[in-house]
Short mmCIF file of C-alpha atoms in Angstrom, two decimals:
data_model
loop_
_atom_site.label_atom_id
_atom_site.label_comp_id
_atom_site.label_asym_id
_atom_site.label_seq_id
_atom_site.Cartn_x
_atom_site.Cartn_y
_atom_site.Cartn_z
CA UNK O 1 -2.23 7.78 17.53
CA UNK O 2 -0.97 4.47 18.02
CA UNK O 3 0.62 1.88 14.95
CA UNK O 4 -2.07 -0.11 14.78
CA UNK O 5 -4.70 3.35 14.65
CA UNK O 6 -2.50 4.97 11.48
CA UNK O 7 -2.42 0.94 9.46
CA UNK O 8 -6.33 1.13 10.05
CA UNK O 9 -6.82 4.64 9.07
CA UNK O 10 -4.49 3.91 6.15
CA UNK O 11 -5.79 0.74 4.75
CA UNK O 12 -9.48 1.93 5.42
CA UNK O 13 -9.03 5.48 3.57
CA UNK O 14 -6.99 4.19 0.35
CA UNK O 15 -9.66 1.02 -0.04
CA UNK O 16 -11.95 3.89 -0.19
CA UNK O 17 -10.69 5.28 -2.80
CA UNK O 18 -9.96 3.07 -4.76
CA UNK O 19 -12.86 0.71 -4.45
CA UNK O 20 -10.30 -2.40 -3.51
CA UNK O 21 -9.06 -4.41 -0.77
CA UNK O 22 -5.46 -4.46 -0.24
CA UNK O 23 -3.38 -7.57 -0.37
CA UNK O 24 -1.13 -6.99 2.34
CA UNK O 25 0.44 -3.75 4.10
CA UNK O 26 4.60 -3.73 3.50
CA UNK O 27 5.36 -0.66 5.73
CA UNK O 28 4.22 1.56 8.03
CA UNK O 29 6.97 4.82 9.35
CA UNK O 30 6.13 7.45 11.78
CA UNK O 31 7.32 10.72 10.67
CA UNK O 32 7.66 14.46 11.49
CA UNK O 33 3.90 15.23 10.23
CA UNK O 34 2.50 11.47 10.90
CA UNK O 35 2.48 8.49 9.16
CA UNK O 36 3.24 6.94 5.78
CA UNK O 37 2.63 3.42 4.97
CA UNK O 38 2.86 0.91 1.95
CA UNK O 39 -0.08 -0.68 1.30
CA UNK O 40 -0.10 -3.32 -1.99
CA UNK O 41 -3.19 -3.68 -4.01
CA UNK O 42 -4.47 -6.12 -7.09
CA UNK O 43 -4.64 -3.84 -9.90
CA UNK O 44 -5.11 -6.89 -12.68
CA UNK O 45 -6.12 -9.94 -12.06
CA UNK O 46 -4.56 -12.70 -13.97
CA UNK O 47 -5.12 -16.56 -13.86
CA UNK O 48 -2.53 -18.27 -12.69
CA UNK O 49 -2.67 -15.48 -9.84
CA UNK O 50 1.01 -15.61 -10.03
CA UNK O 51 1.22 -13.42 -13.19
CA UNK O 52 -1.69 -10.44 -11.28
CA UNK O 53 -0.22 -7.49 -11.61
CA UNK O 54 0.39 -5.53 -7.92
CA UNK O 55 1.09 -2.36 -6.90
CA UNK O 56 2.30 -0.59 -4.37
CA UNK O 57 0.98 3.13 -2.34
CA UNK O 58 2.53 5.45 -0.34
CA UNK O 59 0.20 6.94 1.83
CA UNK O 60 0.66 10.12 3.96
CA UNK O 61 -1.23 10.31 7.45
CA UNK O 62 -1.75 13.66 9.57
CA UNK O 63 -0.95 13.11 13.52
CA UNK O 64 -4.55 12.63 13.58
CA UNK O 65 -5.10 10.25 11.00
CA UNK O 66 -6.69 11.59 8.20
CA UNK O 67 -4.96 11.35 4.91
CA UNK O 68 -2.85 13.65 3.44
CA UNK O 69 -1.94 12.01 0.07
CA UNK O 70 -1.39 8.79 -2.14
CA UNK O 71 0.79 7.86 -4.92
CA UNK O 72 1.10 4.26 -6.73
CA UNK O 73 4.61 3.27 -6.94
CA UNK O 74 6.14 0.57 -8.85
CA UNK O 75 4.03 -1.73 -10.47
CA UNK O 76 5.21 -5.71 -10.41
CA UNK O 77 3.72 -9.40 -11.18
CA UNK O 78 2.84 -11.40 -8.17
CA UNK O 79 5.83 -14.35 -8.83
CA UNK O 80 8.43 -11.13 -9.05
CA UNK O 81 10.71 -11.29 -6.42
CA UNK O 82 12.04 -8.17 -4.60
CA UNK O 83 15.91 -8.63 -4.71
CA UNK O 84 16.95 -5.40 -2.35
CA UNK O 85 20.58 -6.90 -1.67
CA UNK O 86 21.14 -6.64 -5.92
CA UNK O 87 22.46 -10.20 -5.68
#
C-alpha cells in the first residue's frame, strides 16, 4: 500500500468514527505492522477560531489498510505554538 493509500484509509476511517473532518494530517510513518499517522481534529469550536481547541490521533494501519487502533493525544488551542527545539 502506497503513502498516499494508508493517509486515505487513515483520514477516511477516524472521520468515521468520530463523525468529524480533520483539520490537517501532521504525520504519516511506515512501520513493522503498517502505518501510523497523526491526524488533528476540531474538538471545540471557539470564536475567534484561534482559541478552538485541537487535538491530535495516532492511528494504527494493518499492511492492508484497515485500522488497528486510535488514541487522542495532547489536546491544544489553535494560536498554541509547538516549540519542539524547547527554546
Amino acid at each position: 500500500m502506497s503513502a498516499a493509500e494508508a493517509l486515505r484509509g487513515a483520514v477516511e476511517q477516524l472521520t468515521e468514527l468520530l463523525g468529524r473532518a480533520p483539520e490537517t494530517v501532521s504525520a504519516l510513518t511506515p512501520t513493522e505492522t503498517g502505518w501510523t499517522a497523526r491526524i488533528e481534529f476540531v474538538e471545540v469550536e471557539r470564536v475567534p477560531e484561534t482559541t478552538s481547541v485541537l487535538a491530535s490521533y495516532e492511528v494504527a494501519l494493518g499492511h492492508d489498510g484497515h485500522l488497528l487502533g486510535y488514541e487522542r493525544g495532547k489536546r491544544y488551542t489553535r494560536a498554541q505554538i509547538d516549540d519542539k527545539d524547547g527554546g
